[in-house]
PDB file of C-alpha atoms and ligand atoms in Angstrom:
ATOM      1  CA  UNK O 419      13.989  18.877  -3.968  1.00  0.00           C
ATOM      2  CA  UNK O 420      13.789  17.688   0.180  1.00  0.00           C
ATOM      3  CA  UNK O 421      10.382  19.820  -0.087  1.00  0.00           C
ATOM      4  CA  UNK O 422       9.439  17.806  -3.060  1.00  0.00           C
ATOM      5  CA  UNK O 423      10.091  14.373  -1.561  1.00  0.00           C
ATOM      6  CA  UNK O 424       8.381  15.269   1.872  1.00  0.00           C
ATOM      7  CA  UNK O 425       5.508  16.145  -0.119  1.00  0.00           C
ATOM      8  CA  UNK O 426       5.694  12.711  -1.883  1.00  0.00           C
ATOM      9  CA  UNK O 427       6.384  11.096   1.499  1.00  0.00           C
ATOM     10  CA  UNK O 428       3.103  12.670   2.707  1.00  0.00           C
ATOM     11  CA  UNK O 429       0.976  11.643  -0.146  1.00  0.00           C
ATOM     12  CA  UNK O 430       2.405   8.050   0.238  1.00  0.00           C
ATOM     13  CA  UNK O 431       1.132   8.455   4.185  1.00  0.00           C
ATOM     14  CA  UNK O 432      -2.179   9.729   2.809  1.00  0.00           C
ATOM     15  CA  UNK O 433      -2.597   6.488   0.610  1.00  0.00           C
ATOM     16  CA  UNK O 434      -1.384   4.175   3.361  1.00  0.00           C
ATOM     17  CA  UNK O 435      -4.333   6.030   5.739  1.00  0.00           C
ATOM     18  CA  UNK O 436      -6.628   5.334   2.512  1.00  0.00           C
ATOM     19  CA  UNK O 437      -5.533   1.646   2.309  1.00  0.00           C
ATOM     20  CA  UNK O 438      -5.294   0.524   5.910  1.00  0.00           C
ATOM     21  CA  UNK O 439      -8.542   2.733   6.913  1.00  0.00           C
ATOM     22  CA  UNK O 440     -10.841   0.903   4.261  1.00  0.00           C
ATOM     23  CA  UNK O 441      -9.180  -2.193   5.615  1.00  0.00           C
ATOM     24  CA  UNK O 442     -10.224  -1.370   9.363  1.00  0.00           C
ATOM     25  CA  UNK O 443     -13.846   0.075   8.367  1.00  0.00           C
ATOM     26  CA  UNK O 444     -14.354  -3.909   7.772  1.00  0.00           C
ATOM     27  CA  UNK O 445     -12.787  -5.714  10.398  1.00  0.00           C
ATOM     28  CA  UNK O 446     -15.957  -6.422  12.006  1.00  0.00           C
ATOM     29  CA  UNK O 447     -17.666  -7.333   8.689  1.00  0.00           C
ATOM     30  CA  UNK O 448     -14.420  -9.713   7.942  1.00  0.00           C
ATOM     31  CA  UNK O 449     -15.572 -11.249  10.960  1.00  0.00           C
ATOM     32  CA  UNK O 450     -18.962 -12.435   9.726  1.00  0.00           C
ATOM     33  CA  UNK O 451     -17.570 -12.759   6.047  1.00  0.00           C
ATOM     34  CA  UNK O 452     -19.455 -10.158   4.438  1.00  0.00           C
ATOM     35  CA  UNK O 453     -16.067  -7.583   4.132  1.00  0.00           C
ATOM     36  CA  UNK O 454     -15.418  -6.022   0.793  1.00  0.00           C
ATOM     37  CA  UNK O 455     -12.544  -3.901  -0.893  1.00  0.00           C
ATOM     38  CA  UNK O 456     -13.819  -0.436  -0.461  1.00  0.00           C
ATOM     39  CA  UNK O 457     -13.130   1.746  -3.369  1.00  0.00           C
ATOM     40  CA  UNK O 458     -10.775   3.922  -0.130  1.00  0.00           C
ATOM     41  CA  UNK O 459      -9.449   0.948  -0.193  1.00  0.00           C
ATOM     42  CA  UNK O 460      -8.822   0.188  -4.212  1.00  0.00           C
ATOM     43  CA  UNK O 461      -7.446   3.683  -4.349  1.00  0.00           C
ATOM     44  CA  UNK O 462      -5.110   3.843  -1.999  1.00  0.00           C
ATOM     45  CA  UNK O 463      -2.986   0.722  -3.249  1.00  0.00           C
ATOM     46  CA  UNK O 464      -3.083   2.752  -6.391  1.00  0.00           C
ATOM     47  CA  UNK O 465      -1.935   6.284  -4.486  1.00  0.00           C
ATOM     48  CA  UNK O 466       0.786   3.775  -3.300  1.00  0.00           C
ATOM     49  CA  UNK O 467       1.891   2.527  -6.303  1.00  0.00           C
ATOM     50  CA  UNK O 468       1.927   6.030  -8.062  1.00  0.00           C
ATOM     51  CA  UNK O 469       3.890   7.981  -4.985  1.00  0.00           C
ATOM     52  CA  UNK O 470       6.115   5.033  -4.553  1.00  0.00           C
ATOM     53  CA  UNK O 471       7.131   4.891  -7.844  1.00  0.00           C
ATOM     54  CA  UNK O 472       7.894   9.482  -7.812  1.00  0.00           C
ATOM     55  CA  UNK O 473       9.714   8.706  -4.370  1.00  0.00           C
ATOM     56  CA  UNK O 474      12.165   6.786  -6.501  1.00  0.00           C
ATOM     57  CA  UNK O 475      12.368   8.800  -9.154  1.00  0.00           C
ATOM     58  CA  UNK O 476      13.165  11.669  -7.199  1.00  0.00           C
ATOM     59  CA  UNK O 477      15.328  10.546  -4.354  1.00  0.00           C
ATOM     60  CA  UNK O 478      17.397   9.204  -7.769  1.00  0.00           C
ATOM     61  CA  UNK O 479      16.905  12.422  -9.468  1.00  0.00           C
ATOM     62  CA  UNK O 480      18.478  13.826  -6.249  1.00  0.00           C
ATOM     63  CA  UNK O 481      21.556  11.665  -6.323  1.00  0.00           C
ATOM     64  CA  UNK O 482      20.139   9.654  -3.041  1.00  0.00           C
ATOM     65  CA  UNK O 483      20.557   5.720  -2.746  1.00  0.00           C
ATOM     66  CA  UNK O 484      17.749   3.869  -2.640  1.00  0.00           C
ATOM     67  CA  UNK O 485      17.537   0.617  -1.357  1.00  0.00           C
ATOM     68  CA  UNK O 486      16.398  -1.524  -4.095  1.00  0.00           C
ATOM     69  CA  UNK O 487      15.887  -5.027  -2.644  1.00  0.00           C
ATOM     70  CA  UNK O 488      13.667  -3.247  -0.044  1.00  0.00           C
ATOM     71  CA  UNK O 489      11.579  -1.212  -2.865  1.00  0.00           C
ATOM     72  CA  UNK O 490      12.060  -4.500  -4.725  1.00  0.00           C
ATOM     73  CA  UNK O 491      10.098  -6.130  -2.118  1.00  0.00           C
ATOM     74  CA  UNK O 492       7.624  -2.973  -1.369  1.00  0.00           C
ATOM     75  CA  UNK O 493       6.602  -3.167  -4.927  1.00  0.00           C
ATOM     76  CA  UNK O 494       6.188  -7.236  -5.372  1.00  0.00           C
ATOM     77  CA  UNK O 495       3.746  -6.927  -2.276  1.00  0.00           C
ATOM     78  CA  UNK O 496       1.737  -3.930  -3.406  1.00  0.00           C
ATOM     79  CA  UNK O 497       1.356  -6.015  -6.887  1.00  0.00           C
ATOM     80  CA  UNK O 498      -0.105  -8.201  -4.839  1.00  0.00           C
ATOM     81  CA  UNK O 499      -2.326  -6.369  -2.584  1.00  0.00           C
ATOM     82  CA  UNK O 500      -3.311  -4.254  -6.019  1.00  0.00           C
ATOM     83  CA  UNK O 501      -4.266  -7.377  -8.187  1.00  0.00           C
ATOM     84  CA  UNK O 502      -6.487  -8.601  -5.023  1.00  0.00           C
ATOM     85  CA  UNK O 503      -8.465  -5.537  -4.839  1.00  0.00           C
ATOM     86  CA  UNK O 504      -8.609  -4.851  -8.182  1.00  0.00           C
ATOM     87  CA  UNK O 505     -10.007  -8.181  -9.738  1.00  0.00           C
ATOM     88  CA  UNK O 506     -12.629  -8.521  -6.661  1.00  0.00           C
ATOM     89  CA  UNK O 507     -13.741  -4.846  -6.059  1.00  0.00           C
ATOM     90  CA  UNK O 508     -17.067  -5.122  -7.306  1.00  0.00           C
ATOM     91  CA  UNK O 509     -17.747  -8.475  -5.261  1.00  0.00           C
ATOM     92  CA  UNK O 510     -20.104  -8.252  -2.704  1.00  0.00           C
ATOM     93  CA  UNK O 511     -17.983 -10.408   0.117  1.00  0.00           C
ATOM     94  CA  UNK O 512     -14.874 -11.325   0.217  1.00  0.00           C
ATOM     95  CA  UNK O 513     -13.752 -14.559   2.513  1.00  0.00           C
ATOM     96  CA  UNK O 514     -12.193 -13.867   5.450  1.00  0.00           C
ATOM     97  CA  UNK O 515      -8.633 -14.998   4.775  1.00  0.00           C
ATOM     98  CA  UNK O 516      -7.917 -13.401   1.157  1.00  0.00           C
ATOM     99  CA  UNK O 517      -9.356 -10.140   2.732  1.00  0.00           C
ATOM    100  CA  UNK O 518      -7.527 -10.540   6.180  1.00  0.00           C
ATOM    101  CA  UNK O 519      -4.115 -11.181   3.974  1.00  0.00           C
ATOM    102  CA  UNK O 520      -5.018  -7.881   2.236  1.00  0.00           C
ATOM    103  CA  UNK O 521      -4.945  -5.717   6.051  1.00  0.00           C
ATOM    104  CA  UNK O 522      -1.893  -7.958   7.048  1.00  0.00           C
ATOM    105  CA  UNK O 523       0.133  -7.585   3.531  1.00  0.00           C
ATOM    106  CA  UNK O 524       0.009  -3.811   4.288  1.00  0.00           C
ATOM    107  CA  UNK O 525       0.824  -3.873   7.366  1.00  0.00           C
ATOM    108  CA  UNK O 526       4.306  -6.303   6.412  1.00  0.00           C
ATOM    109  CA  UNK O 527       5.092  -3.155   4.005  1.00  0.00           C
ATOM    110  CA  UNK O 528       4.823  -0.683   6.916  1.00  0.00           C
ATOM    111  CA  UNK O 529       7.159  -2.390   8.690  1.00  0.00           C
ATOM    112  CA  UNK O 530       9.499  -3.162   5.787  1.00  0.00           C
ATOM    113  CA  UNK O 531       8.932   0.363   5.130  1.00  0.00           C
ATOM    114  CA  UNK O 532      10.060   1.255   8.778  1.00  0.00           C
ATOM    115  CA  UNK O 533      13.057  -1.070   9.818  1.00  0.00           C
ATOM    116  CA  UNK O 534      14.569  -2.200   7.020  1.00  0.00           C
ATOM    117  CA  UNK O 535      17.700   0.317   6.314  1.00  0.00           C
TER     118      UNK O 535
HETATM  119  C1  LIG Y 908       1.225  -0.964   0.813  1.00  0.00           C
HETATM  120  C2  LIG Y 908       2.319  -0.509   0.239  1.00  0.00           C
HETATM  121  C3  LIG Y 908       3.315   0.429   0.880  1.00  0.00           C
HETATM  122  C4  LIG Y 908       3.415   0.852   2.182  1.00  0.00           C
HETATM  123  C5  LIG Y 908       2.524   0.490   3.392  1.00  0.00           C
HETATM  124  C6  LIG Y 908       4.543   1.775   2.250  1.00  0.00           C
HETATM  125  C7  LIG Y 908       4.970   2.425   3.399  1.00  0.00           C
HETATM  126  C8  LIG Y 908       5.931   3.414   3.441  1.00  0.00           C
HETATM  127  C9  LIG Y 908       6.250   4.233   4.595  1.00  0.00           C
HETATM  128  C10 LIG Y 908       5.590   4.122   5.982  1.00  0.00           C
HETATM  129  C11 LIG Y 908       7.237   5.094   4.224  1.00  0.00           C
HETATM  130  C12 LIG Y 908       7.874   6.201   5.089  1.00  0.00           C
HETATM  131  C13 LIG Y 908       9.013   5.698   5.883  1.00  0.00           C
HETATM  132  C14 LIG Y 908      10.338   5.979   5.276  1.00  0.00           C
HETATM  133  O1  LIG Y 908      10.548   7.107   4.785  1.00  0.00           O
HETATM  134  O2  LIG Y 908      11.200   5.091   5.283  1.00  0.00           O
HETATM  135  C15 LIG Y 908       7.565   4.828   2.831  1.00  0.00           C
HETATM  136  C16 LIG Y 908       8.540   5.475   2.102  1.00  0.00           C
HETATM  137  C17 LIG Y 908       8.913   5.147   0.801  1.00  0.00           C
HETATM  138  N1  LIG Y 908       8.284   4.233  -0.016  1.00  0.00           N
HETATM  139 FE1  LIG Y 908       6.697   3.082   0.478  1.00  0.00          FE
HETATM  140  N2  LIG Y 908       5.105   1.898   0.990  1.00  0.00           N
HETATM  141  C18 LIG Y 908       4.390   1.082   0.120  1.00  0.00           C
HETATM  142  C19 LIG Y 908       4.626   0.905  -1.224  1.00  0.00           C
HETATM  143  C20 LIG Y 908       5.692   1.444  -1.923  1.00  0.00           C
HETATM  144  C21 LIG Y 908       6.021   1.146  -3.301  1.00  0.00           C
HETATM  145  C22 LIG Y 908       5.199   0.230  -4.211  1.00  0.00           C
HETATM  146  C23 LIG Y 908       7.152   1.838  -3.602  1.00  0.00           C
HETATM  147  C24 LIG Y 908       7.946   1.924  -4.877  1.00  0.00           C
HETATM  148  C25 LIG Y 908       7.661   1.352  -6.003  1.00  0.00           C
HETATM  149  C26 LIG Y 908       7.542   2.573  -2.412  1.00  0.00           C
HETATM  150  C27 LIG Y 908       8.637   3.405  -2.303  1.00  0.00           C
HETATM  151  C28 LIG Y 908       8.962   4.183  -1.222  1.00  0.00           C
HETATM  152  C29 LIG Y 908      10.081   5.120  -1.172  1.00  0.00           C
HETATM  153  C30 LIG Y 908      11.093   5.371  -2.301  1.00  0.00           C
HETATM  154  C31 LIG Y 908      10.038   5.732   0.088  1.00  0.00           C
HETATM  155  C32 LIG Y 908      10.986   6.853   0.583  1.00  0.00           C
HETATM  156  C33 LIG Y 908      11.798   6.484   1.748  1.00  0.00           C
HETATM  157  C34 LIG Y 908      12.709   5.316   1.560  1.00  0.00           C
HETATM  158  O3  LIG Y 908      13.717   5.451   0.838  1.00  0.00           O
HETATM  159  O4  LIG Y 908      12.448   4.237   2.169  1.00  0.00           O
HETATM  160  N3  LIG Y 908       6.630   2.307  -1.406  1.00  0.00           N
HETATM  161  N4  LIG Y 908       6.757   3.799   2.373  1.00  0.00           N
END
């Protein structure tokens, strides 16, 4: 089962890299106002939302606690960062602050990810 969830816990890496990455391929457009959700960017919120949701299931499955105020909170902002992309992923440019609180939304659920215990 540990093999299973460090698998999971890779893929959720791999979807963070997918998310963030788009994110930082447009700083420079966000700049000028021209950024747009990049599909990377569209489906790695979704790579999120699916190995979040296994990591649960599975550290449950294997009798492990999960905190669930913190996944609570994980999941509420990914909802958020989801519906954003989602609904404006065909638009051609996104302002600068809904698509900067996109980059800085993920970044809050690294950190909530990473020192909250
Ligand atoms: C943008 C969204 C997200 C980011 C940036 C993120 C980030 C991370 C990171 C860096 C880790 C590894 C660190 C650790 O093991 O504590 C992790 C683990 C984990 N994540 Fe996420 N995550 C996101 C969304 C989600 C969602 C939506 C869920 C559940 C619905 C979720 C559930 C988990 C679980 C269960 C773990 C396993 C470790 C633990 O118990 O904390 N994550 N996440």
């Amino acid at each position: 089962m540990d093999v299973l969830i460090n698998v999971f816990v890779g893929l959720h890496i791999i979807g963070i890299a997918s998310l963030l990455g788009g994110f930082l391929t447009q700083m420079k457009a966000m700049s000028a106002g021209t950024a747009r959700f990049v599909p990377a960017m569209l489906h790695g919120a979704l790579t999120m939302l699916v190995t979040g949701v296994a990591l649960v299931g599975l550290n449950q499955a294997d009798d492990m606690s999960v905190n669930t105020l913190k996944i609570g909170v994980k999941l509420a902002i990914l909802i958020v960062i989801l519906g954003l992309v989602y609904v404006k992923r065909d638009d051609e440019k996104i302002e600068k602050p809904l698509f900067g609180a996109v980059g800085g939304l993920t970044v809050v659920n690294i950190f909530i990810a990473l020192l909250w215990h």
